[in-house]
Structures are given as C-alpha cells and as structure tokens.
XYZ file of C-alpha atoms in Angstrom:
734
model
C 0.000 0.000 0.000
C 1.501 3.311 -1.090
C 1.326 6.399 1.088
C -0.518 9.375 -0.399
C 1.719 12.338 -1.092
C 1.297 15.469 0.977
C 1.692 18.994 -0.335
C 3.150 21.897 1.599
C 3.969 25.486 0.643
C 6.864 26.975 2.630
C 7.831 30.686 2.577
C 11.530 31.168 1.726
C 13.411 34.380 2.516
C 16.681 35.723 1.165
C 16.315 34.621 -2.479
C 17.379 37.354 -4.869
C 17.984 35.656 -8.225
C 17.215 32.633 -10.355
C 20.340 30.869 -9.105
C 19.019 31.227 -5.548
C 15.675 29.587 -6.300
C 17.364 26.905 -8.417
C 19.690 25.983 -5.528
C 16.826 25.757 -3.032
C 14.802 23.639 -5.461
C 17.733 21.310 -6.106
C 18.278 20.835 -2.368
C 14.609 19.955 -1.823
C 14.503 17.554 -4.775
C 17.536 15.721 -3.388
C 15.885 15.274 0.019
C 14.752 11.644 0.539
C 10.968 11.390 0.456
C 10.423 14.416 -1.789
C 8.549 13.576 -5.004
C 8.746 17.041 -6.573
C 9.551 20.610 -5.628
C 8.969 23.981 -7.249
C 10.557 27.170 -5.921
C 9.198 30.496 -7.151
C 11.459 33.534 -6.938
C 8.568 35.915 -7.488
C 6.348 34.690 -4.665
C 9.221 33.644 -2.391
C 7.693 30.212 -1.796
C 8.644 26.560 -2.172
C 5.853 24.110 -3.050
C 6.770 20.534 -2.186
C 5.058 17.179 -2.813
C 6.462 14.652 -0.342
C 5.867 11.329 1.364
C 4.936 12.163 4.975
C 6.081 8.683 6.035
C 9.621 9.442 4.851
C 10.149 13.126 5.530
C 8.568 15.729 7.820
C 7.782 19.373 7.016
C 10.404 20.346 9.617
C 13.019 18.400 7.651
C 12.018 20.279 4.501
C 12.565 23.570 6.325
C 15.974 22.316 7.471
C 16.870 21.397 3.878
C 16.094 24.955 2.779
C 18.077 26.464 5.643
C 21.005 24.206 4.784
C 21.324 26.110 1.509
C 21.750 29.387 3.384
C 18.228 30.786 3.017
C 15.558 31.378 5.623
C 12.399 29.283 5.934
C 9.554 28.947 8.412
C 6.511 26.698 8.406
C 3.232 28.645 8.113
C 1.017 28.726 11.176
C -1.234 25.656 11.514
C -4.646 26.151 9.860
C -3.532 29.495 8.410
C -5.825 30.578 5.561
C -4.631 31.698 2.151
C -5.635 35.257 3.075
C -3.541 35.132 6.248
C -0.524 33.830 4.321
C -0.929 36.556 1.732
C -1.312 39.303 4.331
C 1.793 38.082 6.148
C 3.835 38.060 2.946
C 2.473 41.455 1.927
C 3.484 42.928 5.281
C 6.942 41.407 4.962
C 7.363 42.936 1.518
C 6.238 46.298 2.852
C 8.842 46.071 5.630
C 11.462 44.947 3.111
C 10.679 47.954 0.905
C 11.083 50.310 3.889
C 14.425 48.755 4.865
C 15.731 48.833 1.285
C 14.732 52.487 0.989
C 16.784 53.398 4.075
C 19.758 51.354 2.904
C 19.585 52.967 -0.523
C 19.790 56.492 0.877
C 22.681 55.553 3.161
C 24.517 54.288 0.059
C 23.537 56.901 -2.511
C 24.425 59.998 -0.475
C 28.127 59.031 -0.050
C 28.208 58.003 -3.726
C 26.980 61.457 -4.805
C 29.400 63.222 -2.450
C 32.338 61.236 -3.849
C 31.235 62.005 -7.416
C 31.325 65.708 -6.568
C 34.735 65.435 -4.888
C 36.098 63.694 -7.939
C 39.200 61.512 -8.183
C 41.110 61.765 -4.852
C 44.733 62.850 -5.154
C 45.571 63.205 -1.479
C 45.700 60.825 1.466
C 43.181 62.951 3.392
C 40.548 62.641 0.694
C 41.162 58.906 0.345
C 40.681 58.451 4.112
C 37.530 60.597 3.946
C 36.108 58.419 1.184
C 36.962 55.304 3.191
C 34.966 56.743 6.096
C 32.016 57.492 3.804
C 32.102 53.999 2.282
C 32.291 52.029 5.541
C 28.556 52.495 6.415
C 27.709 51.415 2.865
C 29.685 48.180 3.164
C 28.928 47.437 6.818
C 25.191 48.236 6.758
C 23.650 49.034 3.371
C 25.365 46.181 1.559
C 25.977 43.905 4.524
C 23.332 41.380 3.477
C 25.099 40.827 0.145
C 28.230 39.659 1.963
C 26.519 37.593 4.664
C 24.342 35.798 2.123
C 27.303 35.207 -0.191
C 29.235 33.706 2.733
C 26.262 31.505 3.647
C 26.045 30.299 0.045
C 29.785 29.597 -0.031
C 29.613 27.618 3.219
C 26.933 25.435 1.652
C 28.856 24.941 -1.572
C 26.861 27.314 -3.769
C 26.935 30.700 -5.435
C 24.245 33.197 -6.370
C 23.677 36.843 -7.221
C 24.955 37.890 -3.799
C 28.212 36.079 -4.583
C 28.721 38.136 -7.721
C 28.022 41.432 -5.970
C 30.041 40.534 -2.877
C 33.079 39.387 -4.864
C 32.903 42.366 -7.215
C 32.445 45.131 -4.653
C 34.598 43.304 -2.092
C 37.526 43.173 -4.506
C 37.144 46.868 -5.372
C 36.793 47.843 -1.686
C 39.718 45.668 -0.521
C 41.932 47.034 -3.276
C 40.957 50.610 -2.358
C 41.629 50.040 1.365
C 45.080 48.671 0.540
C 45.814 51.702 -1.646
C 44.673 54.009 1.173
C 46.531 52.325 4.026
C 49.706 51.654 2.024
C 49.647 54.775 -0.166
C 53.182 55.721 0.886
C 54.579 52.290 0.127
C 52.777 52.233 -3.248
C 53.814 55.802 -4.109
C 57.447 55.081 -3.271
C 57.400 52.509 -6.055
C 56.233 55.031 -8.616
C 52.565 54.038 -8.684
C 49.771 56.586 -8.165
C 47.367 55.116 -5.542
C 44.003 54.431 -7.230
C 40.840 53.913 -5.154
C 37.317 52.804 -6.153
C 35.237 53.801 -3.130
C 32.903 55.762 -5.381
C 32.305 52.680 -7.544
C 31.629 50.498 -4.481
C 29.038 52.927 -3.066
C 27.449 53.493 -6.473
C 27.192 49.760 -7.219
C 25.601 48.994 -3.844
C 23.207 51.941 -4.242
C 22.147 50.906 -7.735
C 21.689 47.247 -6.818
C 19.615 48.303 -3.808
C 17.555 50.568 -6.053
C 16.926 47.656 -8.399
C 15.925 45.436 -5.458
C 13.608 48.164 -4.149
C 11.911 48.610 -7.510
C 11.525 44.830 -7.807
C 9.869 44.562 -4.377
C 7.476 47.380 -5.202
C 6.696 45.790 -8.556
C 6.061 42.432 -6.866
C 3.550 44.122 -4.573
C 1.862 45.594 -7.631
C 1.642 42.177 -9.305
C -0.187 40.932 -6.203
C -2.691 43.783 -6.516
C -5.428 41.498 -7.887
C -5.379 39.304 -4.775
C -5.240 42.408 -2.576
C -8.300 43.845 -4.312
C -10.200 40.556 -3.932
C -9.391 40.495 -0.220
C -10.472 44.097 0.094
C -13.984 43.119 -1.003
C -14.623 41.211 2.213
C -16.670 43.180 4.756
C -15.147 43.427 8.218
C -18.401 42.851 10.094
C -21.717 41.037 9.736
C -25.201 41.573 11.198
C -26.114 38.287 12.903
C -29.448 37.503 14.524
C -28.742 35.841 17.864
C -31.518 35.056 20.358
C -33.888 37.233 18.339
C -31.595 40.269 18.482
C -29.471 41.717 15.696
C -25.818 42.049 16.723
C -22.831 43.261 14.723
C -19.865 40.891 14.927
C -16.565 40.455 13.067
C -16.958 38.266 9.995
C -14.452 35.834 11.510
C -16.933 35.161 14.337
C -19.798 34.057 12.062
C -20.594 30.330 12.334
C -22.207 27.942 9.870
C -25.982 27.837 10.346
C -26.333 31.327 11.801
C -28.907 33.713 10.337
C -27.615 37.023 8.983
C -29.328 40.227 7.869
C -27.947 41.959 4.779
C -29.204 45.439 3.880
C -29.078 47.226 0.503
C -25.594 48.493 -0.344
C -23.854 46.038 1.990
C -21.544 43.246 0.922
C -22.682 39.738 1.752
C -20.390 38.602 4.597
C -20.153 34.837 3.941
C -21.547 32.199 1.587
C -25.120 31.190 2.281
C -28.690 30.732 1.130
C -31.514 33.299 1.148
C -34.172 32.564 3.765
C -36.390 35.601 3.362
C -36.687 38.589 1.013
C -35.746 39.346 -2.568
C -32.918 41.414 -4.000
C -30.408 41.706 -6.822
C -26.748 40.965 -6.245
C -23.730 42.299 -8.124
C -21.569 39.190 -8.646
C -19.066 40.816 -10.997
C -16.217 40.130 -8.556
C -16.813 36.438 -9.267
C -17.954 36.313 -12.862
C -16.605 39.483 -14.440
C -20.158 40.061 -15.717
C -21.721 43.374 -14.596
C -25.433 42.465 -14.831
C -26.993 42.061 -11.332
C -28.455 38.634 -10.529
C -31.916 38.311 -8.962
C -32.018 36.434 -5.651
C -35.032 35.056 -3.774
C -35.798 32.465 -1.121
C -33.723 29.330 -1.640
C -31.093 30.979 -3.879
C -27.419 30.763 -3.001
C -25.397 33.915 -2.373
C -21.625 34.276 -2.243
C -19.604 36.178 0.315
C -18.090 39.554 -0.747
C -20.667 40.072 -3.531
C -22.656 43.318 -3.325
C -26.314 43.352 -2.278
C -27.867 46.017 -4.492
C -31.502 46.670 -3.646
C -33.471 44.568 -1.164
C -32.927 43.490 2.449
C -32.608 39.730 2.885
C -32.115 37.237 5.643
C -29.677 34.449 4.848
C -28.278 31.366 6.526
C -24.486 30.962 6.542
C -23.400 27.758 4.802
C -19.636 28.344 4.368
C -17.377 30.582 6.454
C -13.678 31.314 6.852
C -11.392 29.458 4.489
C -14.305 27.445 3.033
C -15.974 30.391 1.271
C -15.824 30.754 -2.499
C -13.728 33.928 -2.144
C -11.193 32.169 0.095
C -10.972 29.269 -2.349
C -10.451 31.701 -5.225
C -7.671 33.481 -3.350
C -6.054 30.150 -2.468
C -6.307 29.020 -6.091
C -4.813 32.258 -7.434
C -2.002 32.114 -4.867
C -1.278 28.534 -5.842
C -1.351 29.436 -9.535
C 1.057 32.332 -9.031
C 3.524 29.978 -7.382
C 3.338 27.340 -10.139
C 5.883 27.372 -12.939
C 5.176 27.287 -16.652
C 7.013 24.641 -18.713
C 8.733 27.424 -20.669
C 10.600 28.365 -17.475
C 12.561 25.113 -17.401
C 15.182 26.418 -19.836
C 15.842 29.450 -17.639
C 16.036 27.202 -14.572
C 18.613 24.913 -16.176
C 20.769 27.840 -17.236
C 20.457 29.572 -13.858
C 21.672 26.469 -12.030
C 25.137 26.777 -13.645
C 25.124 30.476 -14.510
C 26.933 31.955 -11.490
C 29.921 29.546 -11.533
C 30.317 30.186 -15.263
C 30.271 33.950 -14.713
C 32.886 33.706 -11.961
C 35.015 31.680 -14.353
C 34.581 34.332 -17.069
C 35.580 37.035 -14.564
C 38.762 35.118 -13.641
C 39.660 34.668 -17.318
C 38.930 38.370 -17.941
C 41.264 39.351 -15.100
C 44.000 37.071 -16.433
C 43.755 38.340 -20.021
C 43.792 42.014 -19.010
C 46.667 41.444 -16.603
C 48.689 39.624 -19.271
C 47.802 41.633 -22.391
C 46.184 44.902 -21.280
C 47.704 48.404 -21.227
C 49.207 49.923 -18.102
C 48.241 50.044 -15.359
C 47.340 46.435 -16.182
C 46.340 45.397 -12.680
C 43.787 48.231 -12.529
C 42.254 47.395 -15.895
C 42.160 43.706 -14.944
C 40.436 44.438 -11.625
C 37.878 46.855 -13.071
C 36.967 44.544 -15.977
C 36.599 41.490 -13.726
C 34.440 43.418 -11.254
C 32.288 44.762 -14.113
C 31.682 41.228 -15.443
C 30.599 40.055 -11.991
C 28.205 42.970 -11.520
C 26.517 43.025 -14.927
C 25.846 39.283 -14.990
C 23.474 39.067 -12.017
C 20.784 36.655 -13.296
C 17.802 38.495 -11.800
C 16.070 39.148 -15.109
C 16.104 35.454 -16.070
C 14.610 34.478 -12.733
C 11.834 37.055 -12.973
C 10.965 36.617 -16.659
C 8.360 33.863 -16.287
C 6.964 34.117 -12.724
C 6.156 37.825 -13.013
C 4.071 37.248 -16.144
C 2.330 34.203 -14.612
C 1.619 36.144 -11.425
C 0.121 39.142 -13.204
C -1.849 37.036 -15.704
C -3.437 34.779 -13.073
C -4.305 37.794 -10.945
C -5.844 39.600 -13.888
C -7.737 36.444 -14.805
C -9.281 36.304 -11.322
C -10.540 39.868 -11.790
C -12.180 38.776 -15.054
C -13.825 35.749 -13.433
C -11.261 33.368 -14.965
C -9.428 31.117 -12.485
C -6.205 29.770 -14.016
C -4.725 26.897 -12.033
C -1.081 27.669 -12.819
C 1.675 28.330 -15.311
C 1.184 24.982 -17.049
C -2.510 25.699 -17.702
C -1.636 29.218 -18.858
C 0.899 27.943 -21.378
C -1.399 25.152 -22.581
C -4.184 27.663 -23.144
C -1.871 29.676 -25.374
C -0.873 26.641 -27.466
C -4.303 25.150 -28.265
C -5.274 23.825 -31.680
C -8.763 22.436 -30.974
C -11.563 23.452 -28.609
C -14.228 20.812 -27.889
C -17.480 22.246 -26.509
C -20.139 20.440 -24.533
C -23.695 21.504 -25.414
C -25.882 21.557 -22.318
C -24.882 24.310 -19.906
C -22.012 25.430 -22.129
C -23.544 26.533 -25.425
C -27.038 26.485 -23.952
C -28.434 27.984 -20.763
C -28.460 24.661 -18.943
C -31.970 25.435 -17.688
C -34.132 23.405 -20.074
C -37.904 23.377 -19.984
C -40.502 20.911 -21.267
C -41.885 22.233 -24.568
C -43.958 19.172 -25.532
C -45.623 16.750 -23.129
C -47.197 13.631 -24.569
C -47.643 11.882 -21.193
C -50.668 11.423 -18.993
C -50.423 12.722 -15.420
C -49.590 9.336 -13.887
C -46.755 8.639 -16.330
C -45.397 12.156 -15.810
C -45.610 11.705 -12.018
C -43.654 8.448 -12.164
C -41.037 9.822 -14.583
C -40.521 12.942 -12.449
C -40.293 10.881 -9.256
C -37.406 8.959 -10.792
C -35.717 12.026 -12.301
C -35.599 13.721 -8.892
C -32.455 11.684 -8.169
C -30.716 12.631 -11.427
C -28.225 15.514 -11.699
C -28.801 16.057 -15.419
C -30.321 19.454 -16.379
C -33.029 17.704 -18.432
C -34.195 15.970 -15.261
C -34.875 19.331 -13.584
C -37.151 20.300 -16.480
C -39.227 17.123 -16.125
C -39.534 17.543 -12.346
C -40.564 21.188 -12.781
C -43.232 20.208 -15.339
C -44.753 17.708 -12.876
C -44.787 20.194 -10.038
C -46.413 22.834 -12.239
C -49.298 20.366 -12.678
C -49.477 19.880 -8.916
C -48.540 16.203 -9.096
C -47.377 14.524 -5.883
C -43.994 12.864 -6.371
C -42.845 9.739 -4.530
C -39.465 8.422 -3.432
C -38.106 5.853 -5.892
C -37.570 2.342 -4.593
C -34.693 1.763 -7.030
C -32.676 4.097 -9.235
C -29.952 3.697 -11.835
C -28.326 6.352 -13.998
C -27.368 5.402 -17.557
C -24.705 8.005 -18.456
C -25.479 9.721 -21.723
C -28.760 7.825 -22.170
C -31.143 8.417 -19.240
C -32.315 6.746 -16.033
C -34.242 3.639 -15.006
C -35.704 2.387 -11.760
C -38.820 1.606 -9.756
C -41.369 3.970 -8.200
C -44.813 3.250 -6.735
C -44.241 -0.394 -7.618
C -43.847 0.349 -11.356
C -40.776 -0.197 -13.576
C -39.841 3.080 -15.252
C -37.356 4.002 -17.983
C -36.774 7.638 -19.012
C -34.279 8.666 -21.675
C -33.121 8.446 -25.250
C -34.294 6.201 -28.078
C -31.095 4.191 -27.680
C -31.944 3.433 -24.047
C -35.429 2.309 -25.050
C -34.025 -0.084 -27.636
C -31.559 -1.438 -25.068
C -34.506 -2.107 -22.736
C -36.530 -3.793 -25.488
C -39.156 -1.044 -25.643
C -40.607 -0.423 -29.140
C -40.854 3.322 -29.824
C -41.069 3.370 -33.642
C -44.489 5.024 -33.451
C -42.902 8.163 -32.020
C -40.053 8.514 -34.547
C -41.737 11.045 -36.850
C -42.733 13.306 -33.940
C -39.261 12.941 -32.426
C -37.670 14.005 -35.739
C -39.886 17.076 -35.908
C -39.123 18.122 -32.320
C -35.398 17.510 -32.709
C -35.377 19.613 -35.875
C -36.714 22.471 -33.766
C -33.740 22.163 -31.392
C -35.547 20.208 -28.661
C -34.343 16.951 -27.095
C -36.826 14.035 -27.387
C -37.252 12.158 -24.086
C -39.004 8.793 -24.194
C -40.830 7.314 -21.190
C -41.673 3.646 -20.663
C -43.688 2.168 -17.780
C -43.620 -1.553 -17.058
C -41.884 -2.246 -20.360
C -44.426 -0.419 -22.529
C -44.031 3.014 -24.161
C -45.921 5.668 -22.193
C -45.237 8.629 -24.441
C -42.763 11.223 -25.654
C -41.687 14.516 -24.143
C -39.523 17.250 -25.634
C -37.167 19.367 -23.585
C -35.624 22.490 -25.072
C -32.606 24.277 -23.674
C -32.301 27.803 -25.103
C -28.971 28.775 -26.623
C -27.091 31.425 -24.671
C -27.247 34.845 -26.369
C -23.438 35.111 -26.538
C -22.670 31.575 -27.746
C -22.619 32.431 -31.450
C -20.380 35.455 -30.828
C -18.053 33.343 -28.664
C -17.762 30.571 -31.269
C -16.944 33.149 -33.949
C -14.313 34.728 -31.682
C -12.684 31.342 -30.998
C -12.604 30.597 -34.719
C -11.012 34.004 -35.289
C -8.187 32.891 -32.976
C -7.429 30.157 -35.514
C -8.899 27.354 -33.404
C -10.803 24.330 -34.690
C -14.196 24.171 -32.926
C -16.136 20.932 -32.409
C -19.237 20.045 -30.403
C -18.900 16.920 -28.269
C -22.212 15.968 -26.667
C -24.194 12.960 -25.522
C -27.422 14.572 -26.749
C -29.561 13.460 -29.671
C -27.832 14.082 -33.019
C -30.706 16.050 -34.529
C -30.897 18.327 -31.509
C -27.131 18.758 -31.421
C -26.974 19.639 -35.127
C -29.768 22.179 -34.699
C -27.853 23.925 -31.887
C -24.623 23.706 -33.902
C -26.266 25.468 -36.857
C -27.527 28.197 -34.538
C -24.092 28.964 -33.050
C -22.016 28.353 -36.179
C -20.239 25.064 -35.405
C -19.542 22.773 -38.373
C -18.101 19.685 -36.687
C -20.548 17.837 -34.412
C -20.021 14.599 -32.497
C -23.400 13.714 -30.983
C -24.806 10.826 -28.960
C -21.335 10.381 -27.495
C -21.313 8.596 -24.135
C -18.745 9.657 -21.489
C -16.286 6.890 -22.404
C -16.626 7.787 -26.097
C -15.864 11.403 -25.238
C -12.547 10.258 -23.812
C -11.858 8.201 -26.949
C -12.619 11.163 -29.227
C -10.326 13.427 -27.210
C -7.533 10.823 -27.327
C -7.981 10.489 -31.085
C -7.546 14.243 -31.519
C -4.514 14.236 -29.229
C -2.920 11.317 -31.080
C -3.096 13.372 -34.275
C -0.641 15.774 -32.643
C -3.105 18.506 -31.763
C -3.441 20.244 -28.396
C -7.087 20.109 -27.346
C -9.198 21.846 -24.704
C -12.482 20.481 -23.403
C -15.070 23.010 -22.255
C -17.826 21.637 -20.023
C -19.857 22.316 -16.914
C -17.467 20.620 -14.492
C -19.880 17.908 -13.282
C -20.769 15.220 -15.806
C -17.863 16.360 -17.991
C -15.207 15.849 -15.279
C -13.556 12.799 -16.977
C -13.331 14.625 -20.309
C -11.958 17.736 -18.601
C -9.243 15.591 -17.052
C -8.389 13.803 -20.317
C -8.009 16.974 -22.398
C -4.703 18.806 -22.559
C -6.601 21.661 -20.944
C -9.923 21.368 -19.131
C -12.052 24.513 -18.979
C -15.000 24.318 -16.593
C -17.749 26.812 -17.346
C -20.387 27.558 -14.729
C -20.401 28.508 -11.098
C -17.073 27.216 -9.859
C -18.104 23.902 -8.310
C -15.617 21.854 -6.288
C -15.372 19.302 -9.096
C -14.661 22.039 -11.638
C -11.910 23.596 -9.562
C -10.309 20.214 -8.852
C -10.484 18.856 -12.402
C -10.153 21.798 -14.769
C -7.031 23.794 -15.529
C -9.206 26.872 -15.985
C -12.505 27.563 -14.219
C -14.904 30.276 -15.386
C -16.920 31.653 -12.498
C -19.602 32.910 -14.886
C -21.710 30.988 -17.360
C -20.816 33.071 -20.417
C -18.822 31.247 -23.107
C -17.120 34.564 -23.905
C -15.145 33.878 -20.726
C -13.314 31.172 -22.693
C -12.361 33.781 -25.280
C -11.102 36.101 -22.534
C -9.118 33.275 -20.935
C -7.420 32.167 -24.165
C -6.714 35.754 -25.196
C -5.119 36.477 -21.819
C -3.058 33.267 -22.026
C -1.742 34.149 -25.482
C -0.743 37.633 -24.367
C 0.911 36.202 -21.256
C 2.959 33.674 -23.240
C 4.018 36.417 -25.637
C 5.188 38.546 -22.693
C 7.075 35.570 -21.196
C 8.893 34.993 -24.478
C 9.738 38.692 -24.719
C 11.053 38.649 -21.153
C 13.210 35.563 -21.701
C 14.511 36.903 -25.004
C 15.650 40.196 -23.525
C 17.021 38.523 -20.375
C 19.180 36.201 -22.474
C 20.171 38.887 -24.978
C 21.125 41.225 -22.126
C 23.623 38.694 -20.762
C 24.878 37.556 -24.171
C 25.697 41.181 -25.082
C 26.448 42.584 -21.634
C 29.061 40.097 -20.416
C 31.426 40.442 -23.429
C 31.114 44.244 -23.324
C 31.849 44.213 -19.594
C 34.873 41.990 -20.206
C 36.246 44.602 -22.628
C 35.357 43.119 -26.030
C 34.874 46.627 -27.483
C 38.128 48.032 -26.131
C 40.550 46.846 -28.862
C 38.467 48.333 -31.705
C 36.754 51.323 -30.084
C 38.534 51.954 -26.793
C 35.230 51.487 -24.907
C 35.257 50.127 -21.345
C 32.212 49.682 -19.154
C 32.597 50.862 -15.556
C 31.312 48.793 -12.602
C 28.810 51.560 -11.783
C 27.317 51.462 -15.287
C 27.202 47.677 -15.086
C 25.210 47.898 -11.837
C 22.800 50.357 -13.439
C 22.343 48.090 -16.466
C 21.727 45.089 -14.212
C 19.071 46.947 -12.227
C 17.390 48.281 -15.362
C 17.207 44.803 -16.921
C 15.397 43.352 -13.900
C 12.972 46.235 -13.597
C 12.241 46.207 -17.333
C 11.213 42.529 -17.161
C 8.815 43.197 -14.289
C 7.445 46.323 -15.963
C 6.828 44.441 -19.202
C 4.858 41.810 -17.266
C 2.765 44.474 -15.570
C 1.315 45.382 -18.970
C -0.885 42.313 -18.569
C -2.836 44.106 -15.834
C -4.741 45.945 -18.563
C -5.249 42.836 -20.726
C-alpha cells in the first residue's frame, strides 16, 4: 500500500535571483521522500510534494536552511488570506528597509562624485569613512548571504556582488593604508570607493523597484481580499448584533441590507434582492435572488434586504478558495521556465570563471596600469551578470496574468494551464450548460399525469439538467412525487428504476431499444421536435411506451459570438455531446459550429479526445465541471464553465466563475498575451547577458577603446530586472 503524497507550501526568505531559487529547489529535490519541488522567486515560496512517512515538514525547512536561506513553516490552519497578508506585510517592511539602505549608500556616492578623483591621502581616508557604512550596513546582506552560500557549496547573485564590490573595496583600502609604500614605487594610488558605493546603491535601487513591482503584481489578490466586509449583522436570540466576519458560524442567520456586501456564503431565507456578482464572474449584470437561492460572500447586495443562513465561512468560502487558487497558480511554474532554470543552475559559476579569465587576459595583455584594468573589468563582469532578469521573466508574467484572470472571473490553475491555453489547436465544446443555458424546460408533453408523475419521481435523483425540467413540469401540474424504490443512472442515455411499484425508464431512443421497448411510433414526432432544437425524451412504464416529451434548452445569447471569436483565434471548434444528433446539429447550426459529435457517451468522449490528441493537436475540453469531469481531465486543458463547483476547480485547468462562453475567449486571449510577454522577457534577459558580459569583459576596447565601468554595469543590471517586471505588468490591462 503506497502512502498518499502530501503537499506543503513553505515561505523562503533571502532569495534574490534565479540561481538562488534553483539551488533551493535542487536541495529539496535531493531530500529523501520528496517527489517534486517547485521554488518560485517571485512569490518567495517553495511548493513541495512529499511522502509524509519518509520526511517531515520540519526536515524540509531544514533542507532549505542548509542552503543558506531562511524558511519557516506557516502557522497551523492558516488561511490563504492570512498567508498573503503576512507576505504582503513582509514585503512592505522589506521595501522600507531597502529604501533606508539605498539612501545611506547613494548619499556618499553622490558626495564622492562631486569630490572627484582623490589625489591626497586625506581625501582617500575621507572616502573610506564614507564607504564604511555602505559596506557594513547598506550592503551587509550581500556579503553575509554570499558567505552563507559559499559555506553550503553554492553561489548566487549575492556572490557576484560581494566578490565584485569586495575586490574593489579591498583594493581601495590597501591603496589608502599603504599609499606611501605604493607611491614610493612610482605608482599613483588608485581607489574605487565611489564605484563600491554606487554599485551597492544601484543594486539596492533595483531590489527596491523589484519589491514594489512584486507588490503591484499581487494587486489582484489584494483587491479581492479588500472586497470582504469586516463585520456582519447576525441575529442571535432574536436580536441583531454586529460581529466580526471571523466570528460568524455555519448555520447562523444574517441580515444583509441594501448596499452592503454579503459577509459569507449562504442561502436566502427571506426577502428578494439583486446581487452584483461581478467580482466572481466578471459580468456586470446584477443577478436576482429570492428564497432558496445561493449567495456568495463579498458580492454586493444592491436593492433589497434579505435574511440568509451561513453555509460556508472562513477558508471554506468561495472567495477564500479563489484566493487560495490564485495564490497557488502564481507559485506554479510554466514549462517554458525550465530552460531558464537549467541555465540559472550553472550560470553563477560560469560567470565567476569568465571574470577570472577576464582578469587574467587584461593582466597579461592589457595596457598599463594592467592590474587596474584587470580588476575593473573582472568586477564589471561580476556585476553586470546578475541573473535576476532570467529568474523574474516567467513568474512575473504568470503572477500578473493569473491575478488579472481572477478579476475577469477566470481562475487559471497555474503556469502549465496558462501555457497550454496559449498553445491550443482544438476546442471541444459540450452543449448543455455550455452553449445552452443549462436550464431546459418541457416544450412538448405527450404523457398522462400518472406517467409524468412516475417519470418525475425517478428524475428527482438525477443531476442532469433535463431531469430538472421534467420535475418542474410535474410540479407545475401539482402532481405529488414519490421516493423511488430503485434508481440507476445510464450516463449519456437516461435513467431507469422503480417507483410506486412500477418499472420506469426515461431517456433516449437508444436506451429504449436497449430495454426492449418499441418506440417506432414516435419517430416522426421525435424528428420534428429535434429539428426544432428540442431533445426528445421517451418514457416507458412496465416495459411499454408511455409517451414522448420534448425538452428544449435555449442557446445562450453570446454563444454564437463566442464561437466566432474562438474561430477568429485560428482554433478548430467541435461540439462533443451525448445529446440526440438532430438536436445537437440544430444547436450547432444556430451557433455556427460545423463539426458535431453527438450521442457520445462519457467513455466515447474520452476516446474522441484521445484520437484528436494522437493526431498531434493540443485540445481543450469546455464543459460544466460535473458530468464532464472525466473529459476535462483527459483533455490537454480542461475549462469548466459555470459557477465554480468543487469538481470544476479540482479537475479543470481553468474555471470560469460565470456561465458566459465569452469567458473562454477572454481566458485564451489572456493566455496568449501572457505567453508572448514571457517569451519577450526571456529573449531580452538572455540577450542582455549575451551582449552585456562580453562588453563588460572589454570586447569593445581593442576596436573602439570602450570600457564599461562597474557603476554602469550595476545600473544596467538593475534596469534589466525592472524592465522585465514592468513588461509583465502590462498584462494588468489585458
């Protein structure tokens, strides 16, 4: 018997570049009992799948700390909102600290620029005094983290900065302390205190801008959390009391007035109103609510006062689940990031090697003073090559895109789903509840009251939308339904069972033939009804045909527009439904779909999807997240359209909180823009290093006499990182 894997997300502090996250991930993956690990530089989190029988969460934390980075287990039972708030506060504190460190570094740098090149011992000692606070406080974390990485056999961005500025500072201190000894040998003492302070200041500025940009990328989650009301009006012992939302319990009765946000998930007990659910669905039209209707926490009550019973509170609410899903998605990597991860794992050692070679070549072949040119060029290579941009290229775009998707009512499970959505060739659409409203009604009833009563009694246990229509038709006639004595669902065909001592079969013509019921007499009427877009439903009682019903499910007003928009994206559109072929073809003609696969049972749906996949095409399945769950799982990308059920969220890569098929168009459009931004980011991150490192090493000096200074290298490094984040932030307006 195999032990089920556990999943844990652990906050990691101190990571500043792609090499950092790659080293932490490698350490976790090498820990016995760990099945997989993903470390996200952008969110500062490690997500680990592990065997709890072989390794404990505490051991995972120790593995992270062994690499030289900080890690703490989240508080037990901490909600996604609490984790986000904690991280947001930490980033705010980090931004404040970086701001102070920046000013302590930049002021001495500016002063030394004004003073100019020191030609006296007094000025050199003054500059040493100005630089000491920069090295000992502003840039101290670069050196301590580099030492921690070295002790654990690794190297990262801090190593490059520490070695580069440390070499320049150590050289300058020697020239200051031993200026007489150096001068006596005919060498003018050269110091680089200004470069050290400027480099530290610019790197800190880049870090500060990155932290602020990261907080901006998390703005979507922050806005979702801001929708929650702080208090709720609860009726306790007949009296209305105002309590914090955290103190509301399942089953309590709440009063919600016009203009207030609904505190928790629940069901309306009394009153009518309209609710703005745009925070969930992205659709602005208010939704009418009456007794028995479900309402979702954080949505806005527009007009009427209602009493409601709380059904989900705390971390179980839809909003909390959305936030948790978005947070999880932002921490998940896209497959396109693997190349950057592989390069980052060996990048820093290679750069250090290039810096050593650069020093050797300049010292052996460069002009006098050779040792100065060698030192400056080596330091410049170390500074310009910090791999921040590569580490931020993918996660920033994923983070912004998933956050923006949540604002549009599109929940994207992670980077893999985002990339798959951008690479689709085929979109397979279910009919009922996807292209149609999913609220069918009986349009033709050829049954007597007793047959209708028996059929409806059986259909009460079915989850299919057609069953609801039959039950509603019986209740409209005032028929008294009974509890079935036996019930069996026939997926894609109908139901059968026993009620009131009678054997009943309700479903398609195929089911009737399987049960040996002759229904040829109804074929002409069935053809006519199906041609009108209705679904024929046959009923048999005690093995004899009792009559024919027709159930019509109106096509959604936006379905035709959505199908046209998907086709405009260059996608092949097919309908994959278990419904009657004539009905399916009628709906297909209405919405503009040419390829129809009808009367397809659930197992046949899987076969059809596999056939498409075997032809080399990437296929998405769009369904309602309930009866389509197997097909959603089989497809390269499952898109659940509807109200965000548990099954949909668990099975689908993308969940649409609204019922509008245009949400699929929005999701795929956002995914394509996100993948384009990721490719742009990776391109410029790679190009920056491919061009920057040779220039820093002095490749342009022989032909043009151009040398890059360490300060300019630091500025270029900071600009490259910020430009990647800024490019990703464009997705906020997608």
